[in-house]
Amino acid sequence: FQAEDGIRDVERSRGLGDVYKRQGSSGKLVTLDAGYSYDSEDQNNLLFKWDLNNDGIWDTEYIEESVISFELNLSNDVNYVKLLVRDQQGGMDSTLRIVPEMVYIPAGSFIRGSDPDEGNPDERPEKEISISDFYIDKFEVTNAQYTYFLNDGNSEHYYFEMKIEENSSGKFMPVKGWENFPVSYINWFDAKAYLIWLSKKTGLNYRLPTEAEWEKAARGGIYLDSSGSVSNPLPERIYPWGNNFETNIAHYSGNLSEFPTTAPSGYYNGKSPYGVFDLAGNVSEWVSDWYSDKYYSTAQPIDPEGPETGFYRVIRGGSFESDADQLRVAKRESFLPGMRGATNGFRCVLKY
């Protein structure tokens, strides 16, 4: 999505029914081009529908023209534009179907790890870490999303125990009823390949979160009020939702009566301070870092990326097989990067 003519700043959300934030001067004629990321053949099959004020009143029906011009009429120097895209046959644009819904994590610091009286030795020392801003998936990658990847020439990343089936024509489909469950039996190389593919399909820079980014998204940040005092409650929270364990808001070993294995993405409300779901339980999530049990004592305090080499990769968050202790936001696990398991999944990070 591209903007021209005096636009000072662009902030984009992603997914169907995206809302785009545009800043500029009132009275400016703005041109928005929604077709620049598609090749000419794909673009000829797409229709675009615009709500230029994001007020719920559509300014166009579905039209073939991907470029639209309008005059900014701003309050507080902000104008929101909503766009829907579908193909000529009435289906959703396939590119938009694979784009995940994401949550913005602002730059700032947080307390990583556990204090000496809690947690495990590899979670110490507890230290303040500063992280640049990024976007992270609101939900774990689902079977439906992963199927698009498999069907685009990536069948080597299929595993027969996934809740995905291959039909007689060689096409992969989620098992009926399992579309919105997190994909599992994912090894680190599968996740890495998926993110390379998604980046190429969208023209954006998707990757796995670093271990520090993952923990910030789960734990929250240190927010200072005007006096310089910490205003964020529980900046050293134990679980994404707070310091008290609650049995009915995460999918873990003590809450399997409704779903014996994985649960639908976002089904339980144990979200983080930023609104990210399933960071505790459901499936464990690969991150980019190599694992070292001594790393926290030597890690740099700004945007740490993990050890340069290693034997195991870090995996975070616990799963439906985990007990309450394994759902702590500071809890670290490590597996061989080629290991598949019923509890292994992932989510994406986007960095501009």
Short mmCIF file of C-alpha atoms in Angstrom, two decimals:
data_model
loop_
_atom_site.label_atom_id
_atom_site.label_comp_id
_atom_site.label_asym_id
_atom_site.label_seq_id
_atom_site.Cartn_x
_atom_site.Cartn_y
_atom_site.Cartn_z
CA PHE A 1 0.00 0.00 0.00
CA GLN A 2 1.59 3.25 -1.10
CA ALA A 3 0.84 6.89 -0.34
CA GLU A 4 2.07 10.01 -2.14
CA ASP A 5 1.59 13.80 -2.18
CA GLY A 6 2.71 15.32 1.11
CA ILE A 7 2.28 12.32 3.42
CA ARG A 8 4.58 12.68 6.42
CA ASP A 9 4.03 9.37 8.16
CA VAL A 10 2.46 6.02 7.39
CA GLU A 11 1.30 3.44 9.91
CA ARG A 12 -0.34 0.27 8.66
CA SER A 13 -2.33 -2.49 10.25
CA ARG A 14 -2.69 -5.78 8.43
CA GLY A 15 -5.39 -8.28 7.47
CA LEU A 16 -8.83 -8.09 5.94
CA GLY A 17 -10.52 -4.76 6.57
CA ASP A 18 -7.23 -3.00 7.23
CA VAL A 19 -7.25 0.52 8.62
CA TYR A 20 -4.47 2.77 7.39
CA LYS A 21 -3.39 5.86 9.30
CA ARG A 22 -2.34 8.85 7.23
CA GLN A 23 -0.90 12.12 8.50
CA GLY A 24 -0.62 15.32 6.48
CA SER A 25 -2.12 18.76 6.09
CA SER A 26 -5.81 19.52 5.65
CA GLY A 27 -6.67 20.40 2.08
CA LYS A 28 -3.88 18.26 0.66
CA LEU A 29 -4.78 16.10 -2.32
CA VAL A 30 -3.67 12.58 -1.42
CA THR A 31 -3.22 9.67 -3.79
CA LEU A 32 -3.30 6.14 -2.40
CA ASP A 33 -2.25 3.15 -4.49
CA ALA A 34 -3.36 -0.24 -3.15
CA GLY A 35 -2.06 -2.20 -6.12
CA TYR A 36 1.65 -1.58 -6.01
CA SER A 37 2.47 -4.87 -4.23
CA TYR A 38 0.73 -7.04 -6.83
CA ASP A 39 2.10 -7.97 -10.21
CA SER A 40 0.06 -6.79 -13.20
CA GLU A 41 -1.62 -10.16 -13.79
CA ASP A 42 -2.82 -10.46 -10.19
CA GLN A 43 -3.90 -6.83 -10.02
CA ASN A 44 -6.13 -7.24 -13.07
CA ASN A 45 -8.15 -9.82 -11.11
CA LEU A 46 -8.69 -7.67 -8.01
CA LEU A 47 -11.44 -5.28 -6.91
CA PHE A 48 -10.98 -2.52 -4.31
CA LYS A 49 -13.50 -0.93 -1.95
CA TRP A 50 -12.71 2.31 -0.07
CA ASP A 51 -13.92 4.01 3.10
CA LEU A 52 -11.86 7.21 3.01
CA ASN A 53 -12.85 8.39 6.51
CA ASN A 54 -13.17 5.01 8.24
CA ASP A 55 -16.66 6.06 9.33
CA GLY A 56 -18.43 2.87 8.24
CA ILE A 57 -19.80 4.54 5.09
CA TRP A 58 -18.18 3.16 1.96
CA ASP A 59 -17.15 5.84 -0.53
CA THR A 60 -17.02 3.31 -3.37
CA GLU A 61 -18.37 -0.10 -4.19
CA TYR A 62 -15.83 -2.70 -5.35
CA ILE A 63 -14.01 -1.08 -8.26
CA GLU A 64 -11.19 -2.21 -10.53
CA GLU A 65 -9.12 0.94 -10.04
CA SER A 66 -6.48 0.47 -7.31
CA VAL A 67 -5.52 4.18 -7.22
CA ILE A 68 -7.74 6.73 -5.54
CA SER A 69 -7.28 10.46 -4.87
CA PHE A 70 -9.09 12.51 -2.25
CA GLU A 71 -8.69 15.71 -0.27
CA LEU A 72 -7.59 15.41 3.34
CA ASN A 73 -10.03 16.88 5.81
CA LEU A 74 -8.24 16.26 9.05
CA SER A 75 -9.00 16.53 12.72
CA ASN A 76 -5.89 16.25 14.90
CA ASP A 77 -3.82 15.84 11.74
CA VAL A 78 -4.92 12.22 11.34
CA ASN A 79 -7.02 10.58 8.65
CA TYR A 80 -7.92 6.88 8.67
CA VAL A 81 -8.66 5.02 5.46
CA LYS A 82 -10.21 1.55 5.32
CA LEU A 83 -9.71 -0.78 2.36
CA LEU A 84 -11.19 -4.14 1.38
CA VAL A 85 -9.85 -6.25 -1.48
CA ARG A 86 -11.39 -9.25 -3.24
CA ASP A 87 -10.90 -11.05 -6.51
CA GLN A 88 -13.20 -10.76 -9.54
CA GLN A 89 -14.95 -14.00 -8.62
CA GLY A 90 -15.93 -12.67 -5.21
CA GLY A 91 -13.37 -14.42 -3.04
CA MET A 92 -10.89 -12.77 -0.71
CA ASP A 93 -7.58 -11.70 -2.12
CA SER A 94 -5.22 -14.63 -1.51
CA THR A 95 -2.39 -12.34 -0.44
CA LEU A 96 -4.55 -10.82 2.30
CA ARG A 97 -5.62 -14.26 3.51
CA ILE A 98 -2.05 -15.14 4.49
CA VAL A 99 -1.27 -11.79 6.16
CA PRO A 100 -1.52 -12.21 9.94
CA GLU A 101 -3.29 -9.88 12.33
CA MET A 102 -0.60 -8.17 14.35
CA VAL A 103 -0.15 -6.14 17.53
CA TYR A 104 2.20 -3.18 17.83
CA ILE A 105 4.78 -3.42 20.62
CA PRO A 106 6.23 0.03 21.34
CA ALA A 107 9.90 0.64 21.98
CA GLY A 108 10.92 0.65 25.61
CA SER A 109 12.39 -1.36 28.43
CA PHE A 110 11.16 -4.26 30.55
CA ILE A 111 12.47 -6.50 33.30
CA ARG A 112 13.67 -9.80 31.80
CA GLY A 113 14.23 -12.99 33.75
CA SER A 114 13.55 -13.99 37.35
CA ASP A 115 14.83 -12.74 40.66
CA PRO A 116 17.11 -15.00 42.76
CA ASP A 117 14.22 -16.46 44.75
CA GLU A 118 12.18 -17.53 41.72
CA GLY A 119 12.53 -19.44 38.51
CA ASN A 120 15.47 -21.40 37.18
CA PRO A 121 19.19 -20.55 37.03
CA ASP A 122 19.10 -19.91 33.26
CA GLU A 123 16.54 -17.11 33.89
CA ARG A 124 19.05 -15.09 35.90
CA PRO A 125 20.27 -12.48 36.43
CA GLU A 126 17.09 -10.44 36.28
CA LYS A 127 17.91 -7.37 34.21
CA GLU A 128 16.34 -4.36 32.52
CA ILE A 129 16.40 -4.75 28.72
CA SER A 130 15.54 -2.13 26.09
CA ILE A 131 13.81 -3.22 22.88
CA SER A 132 13.07 -1.32 19.66
CA ASP A 133 9.47 -1.29 18.47
CA PHE A 134 8.06 -4.15 16.40
CA TYR A 135 4.82 -5.90 15.44
CA ILE A 136 3.98 -9.44 16.60
CA ASP A 137 1.22 -11.84 15.59
CA LYS A 138 -1.86 -11.47 17.75
CA PHE A 139 -2.38 -15.23 17.42
CA GLU A 140 -0.18 -18.24 16.71
CA VAL A 141 0.13 -19.30 13.05
CA THR A 142 -2.84 -21.52 12.21
CA ASN A 143 -3.31 -24.65 10.12
CA ALA A 144 -5.20 -22.58 7.53
CA GLN A 145 -2.37 -20.07 7.16
CA TYR A 146 0.28 -22.77 6.96
CA THR A 147 -1.65 -24.58 4.22
CA TYR A 148 -1.12 -21.67 1.80
CA PHE A 149 2.61 -22.06 2.36
CA LEU A 150 2.54 -25.80 1.70
CA ASN A 151 0.51 -25.36 -1.49
CA ASP A 152 2.97 -22.81 -2.88
CA GLY A 153 5.77 -25.27 -3.56
CA ASN A 154 6.78 -25.97 0.04
CA SER A 155 5.49 -29.50 0.56
CA GLU A 156 8.82 -30.60 2.09
CA HIS A 157 7.70 -28.74 5.23
CA TYR A 158 4.64 -30.97 5.66
CA TYR A 159 4.50 -33.57 8.40
CA PHE A 160 1.89 -36.32 8.42
CA GLU A 161 0.79 -35.72 12.03
CA MET A 162 -0.21 -32.11 11.39
CA LYS A 163 -3.96 -31.42 11.30
CA ILE A 164 -3.53 -30.91 7.55
CA GLU A 165 -4.37 -33.43 4.84
CA GLU A 166 -3.09 -33.95 1.32
CA ASN A 167 -5.81 -34.87 -1.18
CA SER A 168 -5.52 -37.06 -4.28
CA SER A 169 -4.52 -34.09 -6.45
CA GLY A 170 -1.64 -33.19 -4.11
CA LYS A 171 -3.33 -30.15 -2.57
CA PHE A 172 -3.09 -29.57 1.17
CA MET A 173 -6.15 -28.66 3.23
CA PRO A 174 -6.68 -28.31 6.98
CA VAL A 175 -8.58 -31.18 8.55
CA LYS A 176 -12.20 -30.02 8.71
CA GLY A 177 -12.83 -28.12 11.92
CA TRP A 178 -9.12 -27.54 12.58
CA GLU A 179 -8.64 -24.49 10.36
CA ASN A 180 -8.26 -21.97 13.20
CA PHE A 181 -6.13 -24.13 15.51
CA PRO A 182 -2.41 -23.40 15.74
CA VAL A 183 -0.29 -25.47 13.41
CA SER A 184 1.84 -27.96 15.33
CA TYR A 185 4.64 -30.45 14.65
CA ILE A 186 6.67 -27.49 13.43
CA ASN A 187 10.44 -27.53 13.67
CA TRP A 188 12.61 -24.42 13.68
CA PHE A 189 13.49 -24.82 9.98
CA ASP A 190 9.80 -25.04 9.01
CA ALA A 191 9.09 -21.78 10.83
CA LYS A 192 12.09 -20.07 9.24
CA ALA A 193 11.09 -21.21 5.75
CA TYR A 194 7.49 -20.05 6.27
CA LEU A 195 8.67 -16.56 7.25
CA ILE A 196 11.00 -16.28 4.25
CA TRP A 197 8.08 -17.29 2.01
CA LEU A 198 5.65 -14.86 3.69
CA SER A 199 8.16 -12.03 3.32
CA LYS A 200 8.52 -12.72 -0.40
CA LYS A 201 4.76 -12.94 -0.91
CA THR A 202 4.02 -9.68 0.85
CA GLY A 203 7.17 -7.61 0.32
CA LEU A 204 7.45 -7.15 4.10
CA ASN A 205 10.13 -8.29 6.53
CA TYR A 206 8.66 -11.12 8.61
CA ARG A 207 10.85 -13.19 10.93
CA LEU A 208 10.80 -15.09 14.21
CA PRO A 209 10.85 -12.95 17.36
CA THR A 210 14.04 -12.79 19.35
CA GLU A 211 13.75 -14.28 22.81
CA ALA A 212 13.82 -10.78 24.29
CA GLU A 213 11.09 -9.51 21.95
CA TRP A 214 8.93 -12.51 22.82
CA GLU A 215 9.27 -11.88 26.55
CA LYS A 216 8.53 -8.16 26.19
CA ALA A 217 5.35 -8.95 24.22
CA ALA A 218 4.33 -11.39 26.98
CA ARG A 219 5.36 -9.37 30.03
CA GLY A 220 4.72 -5.73 29.15
CA GLY A 221 7.02 -2.78 29.64
CA ILE A 222 8.18 -0.28 32.22
CA TYR A 223 6.04 2.84 31.80
CA LEU A 224 7.02 6.02 33.62
CA ASP A 225 4.56 8.69 34.70
CA SER A 226 5.33 12.42 34.70
CA SER A 227 7.21 12.13 38.00
CA GLY A 228 9.45 9.37 36.71
CA SER A 229 7.78 6.66 38.79
CA VAL A 230 6.87 3.28 37.31
CA SER A 231 3.20 3.45 36.33
CA ASN A 232 2.78 0.04 34.71
CA PRO A 233 1.29 -2.37 37.26
CA LEU A 234 3.30 -5.58 37.59
CA PRO A 235 6.25 -4.75 35.31
CA GLU A 236 7.78 -8.02 36.55
CA ARG A 237 4.60 -10.05 36.07
CA ILE A 238 4.84 -13.83 36.29
CA TYR A 239 2.21 -14.66 33.65
CA PRO A 240 1.04 -12.61 30.66
CA TRP A 241 -2.12 -11.58 32.54
CA GLY A 242 -0.55 -10.88 35.97
CA ASN A 243 1.03 -12.52 39.00
CA ASN A 244 -1.78 -14.90 39.95
CA PHE A 245 -2.28 -18.11 38.03
CA GLU A 246 -5.82 -18.55 36.71
CA THR A 247 -6.86 -22.00 35.58
CA ASN A 248 -9.49 -21.01 33.01
CA ILE A 249 -7.69 -18.44 30.84
CA ALA A 250 -4.85 -20.53 29.35
CA HIS A 251 -4.77 -23.87 27.56
CA TYR A 252 -2.45 -26.06 29.64
CA SER A 253 -2.33 -29.54 31.21
CA GLY A 254 -4.87 -28.62 33.89
CA ASN A 255 -7.46 -27.31 31.43
CA LEU A 256 -7.92 -29.97 28.74
CA SER A 257 -11.51 -31.05 29.27
CA GLU A 258 -12.84 -29.19 26.22
CA PHE A 259 -9.81 -29.57 23.94
CA PRO A 260 -7.53 -32.55 24.73
CA THR A 261 -4.68 -31.24 22.55
CA THR A 262 -4.49 -27.78 20.99
CA ALA A 263 -7.30 -25.22 21.33
CA PRO A 264 -8.51 -22.72 18.71
CA SER A 265 -6.23 -19.71 18.47
CA GLY A 266 -7.36 -16.99 20.87
CA TYR A 267 -10.01 -19.17 22.51
CA TYR A 268 -8.77 -18.38 26.03
CA ASN A 269 -8.50 -14.82 27.26
CA GLY A 270 -5.13 -14.99 29.01
CA LYS A 271 -3.66 -12.27 26.82
CA SER A 272 -0.63 -10.12 27.48
CA PRO A 273 -0.72 -6.39 28.40
CA TYR A 274 -0.47 -5.59 24.69
CA GLY A 275 -3.35 -7.88 23.73
CA VAL A 276 -1.34 -10.85 22.39
CA PHE A 277 -3.08 -14.22 22.85
CA ASP A 278 -1.73 -17.69 23.74
CA LEU A 279 1.73 -16.61 24.88
CA ALA A 280 1.12 -19.02 27.77
CA GLY A 281 0.02 -22.49 26.71
CA ASN A 282 -1.59 -23.99 23.60
CA VAL A 283 1.63 -24.54 21.58
CA SER A 284 5.18 -23.61 22.49
CA GLU A 285 6.70 -21.04 20.15
CA TRP A 286 10.07 -21.07 18.43
CA VAL A 287 12.13 -17.90 18.66
CA SER A 288 15.23 -16.99 16.67
CA ASP A 289 17.86 -17.32 19.43
CA TRP A 290 20.36 -20.06 20.04
CA TYR A 291 20.13 -21.30 23.62
CA SER A 292 22.75 -20.86 26.32
CA ASP A 293 22.04 -21.30 30.02
CA LYS A 294 24.64 -18.58 30.79
CA TYR A 295 23.51 -16.07 28.16
CA TYR A 296 21.63 -13.68 30.46
CA SER A 297 24.80 -12.84 32.38
CA THR A 298 26.60 -11.63 29.23
CA ALA A 299 23.75 -10.37 26.99
CA GLN A 300 23.80 -6.77 25.84
CA PRO A 301 21.01 -4.63 27.37
CA ILE A 302 19.73 -3.20 24.06
CA ASP A 303 18.01 -5.43 21.47
CA PRO A 304 19.84 -8.66 22.39
CA GLU A 305 19.71 -11.33 19.68
CA GLY A 306 21.05 -14.35 21.53
CA PRO A 307 24.35 -16.22 21.32
CA GLU A 308 26.13 -16.29 17.96
CA THR A 309 26.18 -20.09 17.83
CA GLY A 310 24.69 -23.01 19.67
CA PHE A 311 23.33 -26.53 19.57
CA TYR A 312 19.72 -25.91 20.64
CA ARG A 313 17.19 -23.20 19.75
CA VAL A 314 15.01 -21.48 22.33
CA ILE A 315 11.30 -22.25 22.44
CA ARG A 316 8.94 -20.25 24.67
CA GLY A 317 5.51 -20.12 26.28
CA GLY A 318 4.71 -23.65 27.31
CA SER A 319 1.95 -25.72 25.72
CA PHE A 320 -1.16 -27.75 26.39
CA GLU A 321 1.12 -30.37 27.99
CA SER A 322 2.70 -27.85 30.40
CA ASP A 323 2.00 -27.26 34.07
CA ALA A 324 1.52 -23.81 35.57
CA ASP A 325 5.22 -23.26 36.28
CA GLN A 326 6.06 -23.79 32.61
CA LEU A 327 3.66 -21.01 31.61
CA ARG A 328 5.67 -18.32 33.39
CA VAL A 329 6.80 -15.57 30.98
CA ALA A 330 10.41 -15.98 32.15
CA LYS A 331 10.47 -19.75 31.59
CA ARG A 332 13.03 -20.85 28.98
CA GLU A 333 13.02 -24.14 27.08
CA SER A 334 15.33 -25.41 24.33
CA PHE A 335 15.08 -28.07 21.65
CA LEU A 336 17.13 -29.27 18.73
CA PRO A 337 16.05 -27.08 15.79
CA GLY A 338 15.04 -30.11 13.74
CA MET A 339 12.75 -31.48 16.44
CA ARG A 340 9.06 -31.84 15.67
CA GLY A 341 6.42 -32.32 18.31
CA ALA A 342 2.71 -32.05 18.94
CA THR A 343 3.40 -29.01 21.13
CA ASN A 344 5.66 -27.02 18.77
CA GLY A 345 4.36 -23.99 16.83
CA PHE A 346 5.32 -20.37 16.18
CA ARG A 347 4.23 -16.81 15.50
CA CYS A 348 5.63 -14.00 13.34
CA VAL A 349 7.29 -10.68 14.04
CA LEU A 350 7.33 -7.79 11.57
CA LYS A 351 9.97 -5.11 11.71
CA TYR A 352 10.05 -1.98 9.50
#
